[in-house]
């Protein structure tokens, strides 16, 4: 039976079945045993792992074996600067920052400006425009609390020497037909985007190149990026490097309950630049799992799994499991009505955004120390 959803790095359509995706892609689930194993090093698992938002992996057990043998890993993830950042876009970086703190490891952050330049249909958008957007995105990312001495941020177009050199070595092992199959490219695809996947592969072994020894790499990513890293995993051993290990997240749902906050529908997402009023209006329109009227809601209760307000707490805004259970229970038993529920979420989001913007201005002054240019 054909899936009624499709996922590529540039577009997600339909309602994603996260289990089917794993099966089709040969990705493993993070089971309870692995959750416990991670918690052994970190005190407690991150709430996104506990709640199976980060729910899948490739070779995470191998990575932890290496760690136990005294061979620590580094983290690599990235951002394609297509526009302003949303709450959903922060998710890989929230996990990366936490891993950096808990394991004391280095983080490499790739800003794939050329990727977004090449994939934008609008002919008026210049590479310089994308670079500017990327600069603001990078500030949003680093402001999550990345440690300066252990973090490198690099723009692809500013790192021709190291990145390009290594991307070329990857490219030699990837054929046109492999890329066509992997990404579903037609013959009208520009050649930049055909080459691009080798740019996203290179940082997965960059530290090994720099240190002249094999260093394990862990990549936190949303499931739509798996295909790039799968190619990286195919090629890395051919160049003499370890395959990168991966840890995959689901998508933060759109405010209308769809599988992914699409960046093309600005009202279906919360941007880090949204005003307090914009947040209130957007959250007010969000789908809840509630009954048609307050009377019915009080009588029958609602469904937290279908309620976007509940899901936003689960995915991002309520790390405390006890408090989250309380919110879910109030939705289920009908004691919390939609208006109150939404008002509280909008306040929580606005408080987060306010603090985030304050941190961003502090990081703006020291951001140059994070950026690598060669
Ligand atoms: N391609 C990603 C995007 O469109 C950005 C990215 C670059 C990335 N390097 C990465 C994502 C490594 C995950 C891991 O946003």
mmCIF file of C-alpha atoms and ligand atoms in Angstrom:
data_model
loop_
_atom_site.group_PDB
_atom_site.id
_atom_site.type_symbol
_atom_site.label_atom_id
_atom_site.label_comp_id
_atom_site.label_asym_id
_atom_site.label_seq_id
_atom_site.Cartn_x
_atom_site.Cartn_y
_atom_site.Cartn_z
ATOM 1 C CA UNK A 1 0.000 0.000 0.000
ATOM 2 C CA UNK A 2 1.340 3.416 -0.910
ATOM 3 C CA UNK A 3 1.941 5.832 1.970
ATOM 4 C CA UNK A 4 -0.384 8.810 2.154
ATOM 5 C CA UNK A 5 2.501 11.035 3.153
ATOM 6 C CA UNK A 6 5.809 11.954 1.591
ATOM 7 C CA UNK A 7 8.931 13.362 3.171
ATOM 8 C CA UNK A 8 11.867 14.997 1.441
ATOM 9 C CA UNK A 9 14.304 17.519 2.937
ATOM 10 C CA UNK A 10 12.455 20.264 1.057
ATOM 11 C CA UNK A 11 8.830 19.266 1.470
ATOM 12 C CA UNK A 12 6.636 17.249 3.819
ATOM 13 C CA UNK A 13 3.155 16.334 2.574
ATOM 14 C CA UNK A 14 0.236 14.494 4.146
ATOM 15 C CA UNK A 15 -0.083 13.147 7.678
ATOM 16 C CA UNK A 16 3.179 11.559 8.720
ATOM 17 C CA UNK A 17 3.027 8.046 10.141
ATOM 18 C CA UNK A 18 6.180 8.044 12.243
ATOM 19 C CA UNK A 19 6.293 4.258 12.613
ATOM 20 C CA UNK A 20 5.888 3.611 8.905
ATOM 21 C CA UNK A 21 8.673 6.096 8.223
ATOM 22 C CA UNK A 22 11.056 4.161 10.486
ATOM 23 C CA UNK A 23 10.218 0.861 8.862
ATOM 24 C CA UNK A 24 10.590 2.205 5.333
ATOM 25 C CA UNK A 25 13.910 3.864 6.139
ATOM 26 C CA UNK A 26 15.457 1.107 8.258
ATOM 27 C CA UNK A 27 15.825 3.401 11.280
ATOM 28 C CA UNK A 28 15.708 2.004 14.834
ATOM 29 C CA UNK A 29 13.415 3.109 17.600
ATOM 30 C CA UNK A 30 14.816 4.506 20.845
ATOM 31 C CA UNK A 31 13.520 1.847 23.232
ATOM 32 C CA UNK A 32 13.333 1.967 27.019
ATOM 33 C CA UNK A 33 16.680 0.253 27.373
ATOM 34 C CA UNK A 34 18.408 2.896 25.287
ATOM 35 C CA UNK A 35 16.598 5.683 27.133
ATOM 36 C CA UNK A 36 17.939 4.256 30.394
ATOM 37 C CA UNK A 37 21.403 3.974 28.911
ATOM 38 C CA UNK A 38 21.421 7.648 27.885
ATOM 39 C CA UNK A 39 20.140 8.641 31.324
ATOM 40 C CA UNK A 40 23.096 6.806 32.873
ATOM 41 C CA UNK A 41 25.412 9.536 31.568
ATOM 42 C CA UNK A 42 23.104 12.510 31.753
ATOM 43 C CA UNK A 43 21.313 12.094 35.070
ATOM 44 C CA UNK A 44 17.883 12.022 33.477
ATOM 45 C CA UNK A 45 16.945 11.762 29.832
ATOM 46 C CA UNK A 46 16.020 14.990 28.119
ATOM 47 C CA UNK A 47 12.239 15.441 28.145
ATOM 48 C CA UNK A 48 12.193 15.227 24.351
ATOM 49 C CA UNK A 49 13.771 11.760 24.569
ATOM 50 C CA UNK A 50 11.537 10.646 27.452
ATOM 51 C CA UNK A 51 8.456 11.677 25.484
ATOM 52 C CA UNK A 52 9.623 10.058 22.255
ATOM 53 C CA UNK A 53 9.823 13.304 20.347
ATOM 54 C CA UNK A 54 13.415 12.249 19.702
ATOM 55 C CA UNK A 55 12.229 8.743 19.032
ATOM 56 C CA UNK A 56 14.623 7.063 16.618
ATOM 57 C CA UNK A 57 18.305 6.577 15.893
ATOM 58 C CA UNK A 58 21.034 4.967 13.874
ATOM 59 C CA UNK A 59 23.998 3.495 15.771
ATOM 60 C CA UNK A 60 23.411 5.309 19.060
ATOM 61 C CA UNK A 61 24.421 2.199 21.022
ATOM 62 C CA UNK A 62 27.666 2.019 19.071
ATOM 63 C CA UNK A 63 28.309 5.701 19.842
ATOM 64 C CA UNK A 64 27.839 5.095 23.563
ATOM 65 C CA UNK A 65 30.103 2.019 23.384
ATOM 66 C CA UNK A 66 32.795 4.261 21.948
ATOM 67 C CA UNK A 67 32.153 6.828 24.660
ATOM 68 C CA UNK A 68 32.547 4.125 27.319
ATOM 69 C CA UNK A 69 35.849 3.093 25.759
ATOM 70 C CA UNK A 70 37.115 6.643 26.182
ATOM 71 C CA UNK A 71 36.517 7.683 22.584
ATOM 72 C CA UNK A 72 34.163 10.671 22.931
ATOM 73 C CA UNK A 73 32.070 12.014 20.092
ATOM 74 C CA UNK A 74 31.298 15.440 18.701
ATOM 75 C CA UNK A 75 27.952 16.746 17.571
ATOM 76 C CA UNK A 76 27.116 18.024 14.133
ATOM 77 C CA UNK A 77 23.844 19.578 13.052
ATOM 78 C CA UNK A 78 22.764 22.469 10.881
ATOM 79 C CA UNK A 79 20.288 24.986 9.639
ATOM 80 C CA UNK A 80 19.265 25.945 6.132
ATOM 81 C CA UNK A 81 18.550 29.683 6.436
ATOM 82 C CA UNK A 82 15.419 30.005 4.331
ATOM 83 C CA UNK A 83 13.750 32.619 6.522
ATOM 84 C CA UNK A 84 13.055 33.493 10.140
ATOM 85 C CA UNK A 85 13.262 30.670 12.644
ATOM 86 C CA UNK A 86 10.265 29.003 14.241
ATOM 87 C CA UNK A 87 9.956 27.145 17.535
ATOM 88 C CA UNK A 88 10.088 23.856 15.582
ATOM 89 C CA UNK A 89 13.392 24.852 13.964
ATOM 90 C CA UNK A 90 14.974 25.165 17.406
ATOM 91 C CA UNK A 91 14.377 21.531 18.341
ATOM 92 C CA UNK A 92 17.626 19.956 17.012
ATOM 93 C CA UNK A 93 19.591 22.740 18.660
ATOM 94 C CA UNK A 94 17.842 22.374 22.011
ATOM 95 C CA UNK A 95 18.948 18.750 22.059
ATOM 96 C CA UNK A 96 22.437 19.558 20.757
ATOM 97 C CA UNK A 97 22.952 22.163 23.492
ATOM 98 C CA UNK A 98 21.795 19.726 26.156
ATOM 99 C CA UNK A 99 24.110 17.005 24.845
ATOM 100 C CA UNK A 100 26.986 19.484 24.814
ATOM 101 C CA UNK A 101 26.341 20.299 28.447
ATOM 102 C CA UNK A 102 25.838 16.720 29.623
ATOM 103 C CA UNK A 103 28.645 15.033 27.710
ATOM 104 C CA UNK A 104 30.984 18.037 27.550
ATOM 105 C CA UNK A 105 31.427 17.603 23.805
ATOM 106 C CA UNK A 106 32.143 19.899 20.857
ATOM 107 C CA UNK A 107 29.360 21.031 18.530
ATOM 108 C CA UNK A 108 29.700 21.895 14.843
ATOM 109 C CA UNK A 109 26.823 23.886 13.368
ATOM 110 C CA UNK A 110 26.530 24.137 9.610
ATOM 111 C CA UNK A 111 24.667 27.053 8.036
ATOM 112 C CA UNK A 112 23.810 25.732 4.586
ATOM 113 C CA UNK A 113 23.253 29.096 2.917
ATOM 114 C CA UNK A 114 23.982 27.769 -0.569
ATOM 115 C CA UNK A 115 21.352 25.038 -0.088
ATOM 116 C CA UNK A 116 18.592 27.567 0.490
ATOM 117 C CA UNK A 117 19.859 29.871 -2.249
ATOM 118 C CA UNK A 118 19.791 26.957 -4.684
ATOM 119 C CA UNK A 119 16.384 25.655 -3.604
ATOM 120 C CA UNK A 120 14.524 29.005 -3.584
ATOM 121 C CA UNK A 121 12.335 29.483 -6.622
ATOM 122 C CA UNK A 122 12.207 33.282 -6.262
ATOM 123 C CA UNK A 123 14.864 34.669 -8.679
ATOM 124 C CA UNK A 124 15.083 37.936 -6.732
ATOM 125 C CA UNK A 125 16.562 36.372 -3.616
ATOM 126 C CA UNK A 126 20.336 36.788 -3.666
ATOM 127 C CA UNK A 127 23.017 34.745 -1.944
ATOM 128 C CA UNK A 128 23.708 37.843 0.164
ATOM 129 C CA UNK A 129 20.058 37.958 1.310
ATOM 130 C CA UNK A 130 20.286 34.340 2.429
ATOM 131 C CA UNK A 131 23.553 34.966 4.224
ATOM 132 C CA UNK A 132 21.952 37.822 6.179
ATOM 133 C CA UNK A 133 19.015 35.616 7.194
ATOM 134 C CA UNK A 134 21.546 32.970 8.222
ATOM 135 C CA UNK A 135 23.343 35.429 10.481
ATOM 136 C CA UNK A 136 20.159 36.119 12.454
ATOM 137 C CA UNK A 137 19.296 32.380 12.517
ATOM 138 C CA UNK A 138 22.728 31.614 13.885
ATOM 139 C CA UNK A 139 22.182 34.111 16.706
ATOM 140 C CA UNK A 140 18.859 32.461 17.536
ATOM 141 C CA UNK A 141 20.654 29.114 17.695
ATOM 142 C CA UNK A 142 23.719 30.100 19.698
ATOM 143 C CA UNK A 143 21.539 32.024 22.193
ATOM 144 C CA UNK A 144 20.194 28.684 23.413
ATOM 145 C CA UNK A 145 23.367 28.616 25.484
ATOM 146 C CA UNK A 146 26.061 26.961 23.381
ATOM 147 C CA UNK A 147 29.455 27.153 25.001
ATOM 148 C CA UNK A 148 31.840 29.314 23.044
ATOM 149 C CA UNK A 149 34.985 27.242 23.602
ATOM 150 C CA UNK A 150 33.196 24.095 22.374
ATOM 151 C CA UNK A 151 31.104 25.412 19.481
ATOM 152 C CA UNK A 152 31.902 26.229 15.866
ATOM 153 C CA UNK A 153 29.411 27.753 13.450
ATOM 154 C CA UNK A 154 30.258 27.863 9.760
ATOM 155 C CA UNK A 155 28.525 29.111 6.641
ATOM 156 C CA UNK A 156 29.084 26.846 3.671
ATOM 157 C CA UNK A 157 29.961 29.710 1.331
ATOM 158 C CA UNK A 158 32.568 31.080 3.766
ATOM 159 C CA UNK A 159 34.388 27.796 4.185
ATOM 160 C CA UNK A 160 35.524 26.871 0.725
ATOM 161 C CA UNK A 161 38.866 25.498 1.827
ATOM 162 C CA UNK A 162 38.036 22.783 4.346
ATOM 163 C CA UNK A 163 34.397 22.099 3.627
ATOM 164 C CA UNK A 164 34.607 22.162 -0.129
ATOM 165 C CA UNK A 165 37.716 20.002 -0.197
ATOM 166 C CA UNK A 166 35.989 17.326 1.857
ATOM 167 C CA UNK A 167 32.686 17.629 -0.003
ATOM 168 C CA UNK A 168 34.578 16.908 -3.211
ATOM 169 C CA UNK A 169 35.971 13.726 -1.682
ATOM 170 C CA UNK A 170 32.389 12.682 -0.808
ATOM 171 C CA UNK A 171 31.035 13.654 -4.226
ATOM 172 C CA UNK A 172 33.378 11.253 -5.980
ATOM 173 C CA UNK A 173 31.504 8.348 -4.361
ATOM 174 C CA UNK A 174 27.948 9.460 -5.122
ATOM 175 C CA UNK A 175 26.439 8.943 -8.562
ATOM 176 C CA UNK A 176 23.807 11.044 -10.306
ATOM 177 C CA UNK A 177 21.327 8.169 -10.245
ATOM 178 C CA UNK A 178 21.794 7.691 -6.472
ATOM 179 C CA UNK A 179 20.964 11.354 -5.852
ATOM 180 C CA UNK A 180 18.012 11.222 -8.251
ATOM 181 C CA UNK A 181 16.577 8.214 -6.425
ATOM 182 C CA UNK A 182 17.322 9.500 -2.933
ATOM 183 C CA UNK A 183 15.779 12.943 -3.411
ATOM 184 C CA UNK A 184 13.350 12.349 -6.254
ATOM 185 C CA UNK A 185 15.033 15.017 -8.411
ATOM 186 C CA UNK A 186 13.786 15.496 -11.956
ATOM 187 C CA UNK A 187 15.978 16.467 -14.902
ATOM 188 C CA UNK A 188 15.168 20.146 -14.342
ATOM 189 C CA UNK A 189 16.967 20.229 -10.968
ATOM 190 C CA UNK A 190 19.884 22.644 -10.917
ATOM 191 C CA UNK A 191 23.309 21.047 -10.558
ATOM 192 C CA UNK A 192 24.081 22.947 -7.340
ATOM 193 C CA UNK A 193 21.446 21.079 -5.401
ATOM 194 C CA UNK A 194 22.598 17.778 -6.886
ATOM 195 C CA UNK A 195 26.073 18.436 -5.463
ATOM 196 C CA UNK A 196 24.750 19.888 -2.206
ATOM 197 C CA UNK A 197 24.278 16.590 -0.339
ATOM 198 C CA UNK A 198 28.044 16.120 -0.328
ATOM 199 C CA UNK A 199 28.361 19.484 1.489
ATOM 200 C CA UNK A 200 25.996 18.249 4.198
ATOM 201 C CA UNK A 201 27.960 15.005 4.494
ATOM 202 C CA UNK A 202 31.416 16.547 4.932
ATOM 203 C CA UNK A 203 31.038 17.919 8.502
ATOM 204 C CA UNK A 204 30.085 14.404 9.657
ATOM 205 C CA UNK A 205 33.785 13.483 9.516
ATOM 206 C CA UNK A 206 35.405 16.936 9.582
ATOM 207 C CA UNK A 207 36.738 16.564 13.096
ATOM 208 C CA UNK A 208 38.411 13.309 12.086
ATOM 209 C CA UNK A 209 40.133 15.168 9.253
ATOM 210 C CA UNK A 210 41.203 17.979 11.574
ATOM 211 C CA UNK A 211 42.538 15.693 14.287
ATOM 212 C CA UNK A 212 44.089 13.065 12.013
ATOM 213 C CA UNK A 213 42.260 10.314 13.874
ATOM 214 C CA UNK A 214 38.792 8.827 13.792
ATOM 215 C CA UNK A 215 36.341 10.775 15.969
ATOM 216 C CA UNK A 216 32.741 9.495 16.353
ATOM 217 C CA UNK A 217 30.026 11.941 15.335
ATOM 218 C CA UNK A 218 26.418 12.273 16.516
ATOM 219 C CA UNK A 219 23.868 14.165 14.413
ATOM 220 C CA UNK A 220 20.580 15.368 15.973
ATOM 221 C CA UNK A 221 18.133 15.971 13.139
ATOM 222 C CA UNK A 222 14.470 15.943 12.139
ATOM 223 C CA UNK A 223 13.464 12.875 10.142
ATOM 224 C CA UNK A 224 13.321 14.768 6.833
ATOM 225 C CA UNK A 225 17.128 15.149 6.930
ATOM 226 C CA UNK A 226 17.801 11.429 7.309
ATOM 227 C CA UNK A 227 18.334 10.940 3.588
ATOM 228 C CA UNK A 228 21.326 13.323 3.482
ATOM 229 C CA UNK A 229 22.957 11.637 6.434
ATOM 230 C CA UNK A 230 22.231 8.182 5.056
ATOM 231 C CA UNK A 231 24.331 9.079 2.033
ATOM 232 C CA UNK A 232 27.007 10.403 4.404
ATOM 233 C CA UNK A 233 26.918 7.058 6.223
ATOM 234 C CA UNK A 234 27.354 5.180 2.942
ATOM 235 C CA UNK A 235 30.373 7.226 1.928
ATOM 236 C CA UNK A 236 32.213 7.787 5.248
ATOM 237 C CA UNK A 237 33.741 4.255 5.474
ATOM 238 C CA UNK A 238 34.911 4.508 1.852
ATOM 239 C CA UNK A 239 36.989 7.487 2.945
ATOM 240 C CA UNK A 240 38.213 5.681 6.044
ATOM 241 C CA UNK A 241 35.921 7.359 8.610
ATOM 242 C CA UNK A 242 33.246 6.172 11.041
ATOM 243 C CA UNK A 243 29.631 6.390 9.949
ATOM 244 C CA UNK A 244 27.936 9.248 11.812
ATOM 245 C CA UNK A 245 25.362 8.139 14.424
ATOM 246 C CA UNK A 246 21.974 9.848 14.184
ATOM 247 C CA UNK A 247 19.188 10.786 16.587
ATOM 248 C CA UNK A 248 15.885 11.678 14.908
ATOM 249 C CA UNK A 249 12.988 13.879 15.986
ATOM 250 C CA UNK A 250 9.392 14.124 14.945
ATOM 251 C CA UNK A 251 8.080 17.462 13.701
ATOM 252 C CA UNK A 252 6.434 20.023 15.935
ATOM 253 C CA UNK A 253 2.843 20.007 14.605
ATOM 254 C CA UNK A 254 1.375 22.992 12.793
ATOM 255 C CA UNK A 255 -1.128 25.113 14.722
ATOM 256 C CA UNK A 256 -3.908 23.616 12.590
ATOM 257 C CA UNK A 257 -2.882 20.121 13.698
ATOM 258 C CA UNK A 258 -1.009 19.214 10.485
ATOM 259 C CA UNK A 259 2.188 17.173 10.752
ATOM 260 C CA UNK A 260 4.631 19.961 10.232
ATOM 261 C CA UNK A 261 4.742 23.702 10.715
ATOM 262 C CA UNK A 262 5.259 24.684 7.116
ATOM 263 C CA UNK A 263 7.480 27.757 6.784
ATOM 264 C CA UNK A 264 5.419 28.879 3.802
ATOM 265 C CA UNK A 265 2.278 29.332 5.909
ATOM 266 C CA UNK A 266 3.276 32.007 8.386
ATOM 267 C CA UNK A 267 0.056 31.729 10.403
ATOM 268 C CA UNK A 268 0.477 28.042 11.070
ATOM 269 C CA UNK A 269 3.720 28.534 12.967
ATOM 270 C CA UNK A 270 5.190 30.585 15.798
ATOM 271 C CA UNK A 271 8.221 32.622 14.718
ATOM 272 C CA UNK A 272 10.833 33.778 17.183
ATOM 273 C CA UNK A 273 10.136 37.308 15.931
ATOM 274 C CA UNK A 274 6.351 37.191 16.454
ATOM 275 C CA UNK A 275 4.920 40.021 18.572
ATOM 276 C CA UNK A 276 2.915 39.267 21.706
ATOM 277 C CA UNK A 277 -0.273 40.094 19.847
ATOM 278 C CA UNK A 278 0.634 37.844 16.911
ATOM 279 C CA UNK A 279 1.252 34.965 19.307
ATOM 280 C CA UNK A 280 -2.109 35.536 21.018
ATOM 281 C CA UNK A 281 -3.986 35.642 17.712
ATOM 282 C CA UNK A 282 -2.242 32.554 16.318
ATOM 283 C CA UNK A 283 -2.743 30.486 19.469
ATOM 284 C CA UNK A 284 -6.367 31.555 19.635
ATOM 285 C CA UNK A 285 -6.901 30.029 16.211
ATOM 286 C CA UNK A 286 -5.065 26.812 17.067
ATOM 287 C CA UNK A 287 -6.853 23.486 16.935
ATOM 288 C CA UNK A 288 -7.825 22.021 20.296
ATOM 289 C CA UNK A 289 -9.060 18.548 21.058
ATOM 290 C CA UNK A 290 -12.182 19.970 22.591
ATOM 291 C CA UNK A 291 -15.881 19.373 22.063
ATOM 292 C CA UNK A 292 -18.047 21.784 20.073
ATOM 293 C CA UNK A 293 -19.377 23.672 23.120
ATOM 294 C CA UNK A 294 -18.206 24.421 26.655
ATOM 295 C CA UNK A 295 -21.124 22.368 27.985
ATOM 296 C CA UNK A 296 -20.108 19.279 26.016
ATOM 297 C CA UNK A 297 -16.446 19.806 26.891
ATOM 298 C CA UNK A 298 -17.258 19.862 30.616
ATOM 299 C CA UNK A 299 -19.312 16.728 30.197
ATOM 300 C CA UNK A 300 -17.117 14.615 27.911
ATOM 301 C CA UNK A 301 -13.674 16.211 28.048
ATOM 302 C CA UNK A 302 -11.243 16.473 25.124
ATOM 303 C CA UNK A 303 -8.372 14.598 23.540
ATOM 304 C CA UNK A 304 -4.876 15.893 24.458
ATOM 305 C CA UNK A 305 -3.267 13.916 21.623
ATOM 306 C CA UNK A 306 -5.297 15.909 19.118
ATOM 307 C CA UNK A 307 -5.036 19.203 20.981
ATOM 308 C CA UNK A 308 -2.321 21.445 19.541
ATOM 309 C CA UNK A 309 -2.170 23.450 22.770
ATOM 310 C CA UNK A 310 -1.374 20.253 24.725
ATOM 311 C CA UNK A 311 1.117 19.192 22.077
ATOM 312 C CA UNK A 312 3.008 22.498 22.280
ATOM 313 C CA UNK A 313 3.491 21.951 25.983
ATOM 314 C CA UNK A 314 4.597 18.393 25.336
ATOM 315 C CA UNK A 315 7.046 19.217 22.556
ATOM 316 C CA UNK A 316 8.584 22.369 23.920
ATOM 317 C CA UNK A 317 7.007 24.486 26.617
ATOM 318 C CA UNK A 318 6.558 22.176 29.632
ATOM 319 C CA UNK A 319 9.665 20.108 30.433
ATOM 320 C CA UNK A 320 8.223 18.994 33.792
ATOM 321 C CA UNK A 321 6.384 15.658 33.334
ATOM 322 C CA UNK A 322 4.166 16.113 36.363
ATOM 323 C CA UNK A 323 2.953 19.499 35.191
ATOM 324 C CA UNK A 324 2.443 18.154 31.685
ATOM 325 C CA UNK A 325 0.324 15.313 33.045
ATOM 326 C CA UNK A 326 -1.756 17.869 34.903
ATOM 327 C CA UNK A 327 -2.365 19.819 31.695
ATOM 328 C CA UNK A 328 -3.282 16.638 29.779
ATOM 329 C CA UNK A 329 -5.581 15.501 32.553
ATOM 330 C CA UNK A 330 -7.372 18.880 32.678
ATOM 331 C CA UNK A 331 -7.937 18.604 28.931
ATOM 332 C CA UNK A 332 -9.179 15.044 29.224
ATOM 333 C CA UNK A 333 -11.606 15.609 32.093
ATOM 334 C CA UNK A 334 -13.010 18.825 30.696
ATOM 335 C CA UNK A 335 -11.972 21.072 33.602
ATOM 336 C CA UNK A 336 -9.814 23.326 31.405
ATOM 337 C CA UNK A 337 -11.725 25.116 28.678
ATOM 338 C CA UNK A 338 -10.153 26.178 25.405
ATOM 339 C CA UNK A 339 -10.030 29.916 26.163
ATOM 340 C CA UNK A 340 -8.152 29.534 29.417
ATOM 341 C CA UNK A 341 -5.903 26.842 27.970
ATOM 342 C CA UNK A 342 -4.896 29.045 25.048
ATOM 343 C CA UNK A 343 -4.414 32.140 27.154
ATOM 344 C CA UNK A 344 -1.963 30.293 29.357
ATOM 345 C CA UNK A 345 -0.024 28.861 26.406
ATOM 346 C CA UNK A 346 0.204 32.267 24.703
ATOM 347 C CA UNK A 347 1.591 33.742 27.948
ATOM 348 C CA UNK A 348 4.123 30.920 28.247
ATOM 349 C CA UNK A 349 5.268 31.401 24.646
ATOM 350 C CA UNK A 350 5.511 35.166 25.036
ATOM 351 C CA UNK A 351 7.592 34.818 28.188
ATOM 352 C CA UNK A 352 9.917 32.407 26.342
ATOM 353 C CA UNK A 353 10.239 34.744 23.335
ATOM 354 C CA UNK A 354 10.929 37.779 25.502
ATOM 355 C CA UNK A 355 13.739 36.030 27.331
ATOM 356 C CA UNK A 356 15.070 34.601 24.084
ATOM 357 C CA UNK A 357 15.344 38.057 22.507
ATOM 358 C CA UNK A 358 17.165 39.412 25.535
ATOM 359 C CA UNK A 359 19.685 36.572 25.351
ATOM 360 C CA UNK A 360 20.042 37.106 21.615
ATOM 361 C CA UNK A 361 21.232 40.690 22.139
ATOM 362 C CA UNK A 362 23.833 39.511 24.635
ATOM 363 C CA UNK A 363 25.096 36.873 22.202
ATOM 364 C CA UNK A 364 25.131 39.398 19.337
ATOM 365 C CA UNK A 365 28.091 41.087 21.007
ATOM 366 C CA UNK A 366 30.176 37.923 21.152
ATOM 367 C CA UNK A 367 28.931 35.988 18.148
ATOM 368 C CA UNK A 368 32.110 36.533 16.100
ATOM 369 C CA UNK A 369 33.950 34.188 18.451
ATOM 370 C CA UNK A 370 31.698 31.303 17.352
ATOM 371 C CA UNK A 371 32.038 31.758 13.612
ATOM 372 C CA UNK A 372 34.662 29.931 11.607
ATOM 373 C CA UNK A 373 35.803 31.357 8.269
ATOM 374 C CA UNK A 374 38.653 29.855 6.305
HETATM 375 N N1 LIG B 1 19.526 20.824 5.338
HETATM 376 C C1 LIG B 1 19.138 21.363 6.609
HETATM 377 C C2 LIG B 1 17.906 22.292 6.430
HETATM 378 O O1 LIG B 1 17.359 22.398 5.387
HETATM 379 C C3 LIG B 1 20.246 22.125 7.259
HETATM 380 C C4 LIG B 1 21.418 21.275 7.647
HETATM 381 C C5 LIG B 1 22.703 21.428 7.211
HETATM 382 C C6 LIG B 1 21.419 20.163 8.537
HETATM 383 N N2 LIG B 1 23.510 20.496 7.793
HETATM 384 C C7 LIG B 1 22.750 19.699 8.597
HETATM 385 C C8 LIG B 1 20.429 19.536 9.291
HETATM 386 C C9 LIG B 1 23.076 18.601 9.382
HETATM 387 C C10 LIG B 1 20.756 18.440 10.065
HETATM 388 C C11 LIG B 1 22.087 17.972 10.104
HETATM 389 O O2 LIG B 1 17.489 22.935 7.358
#
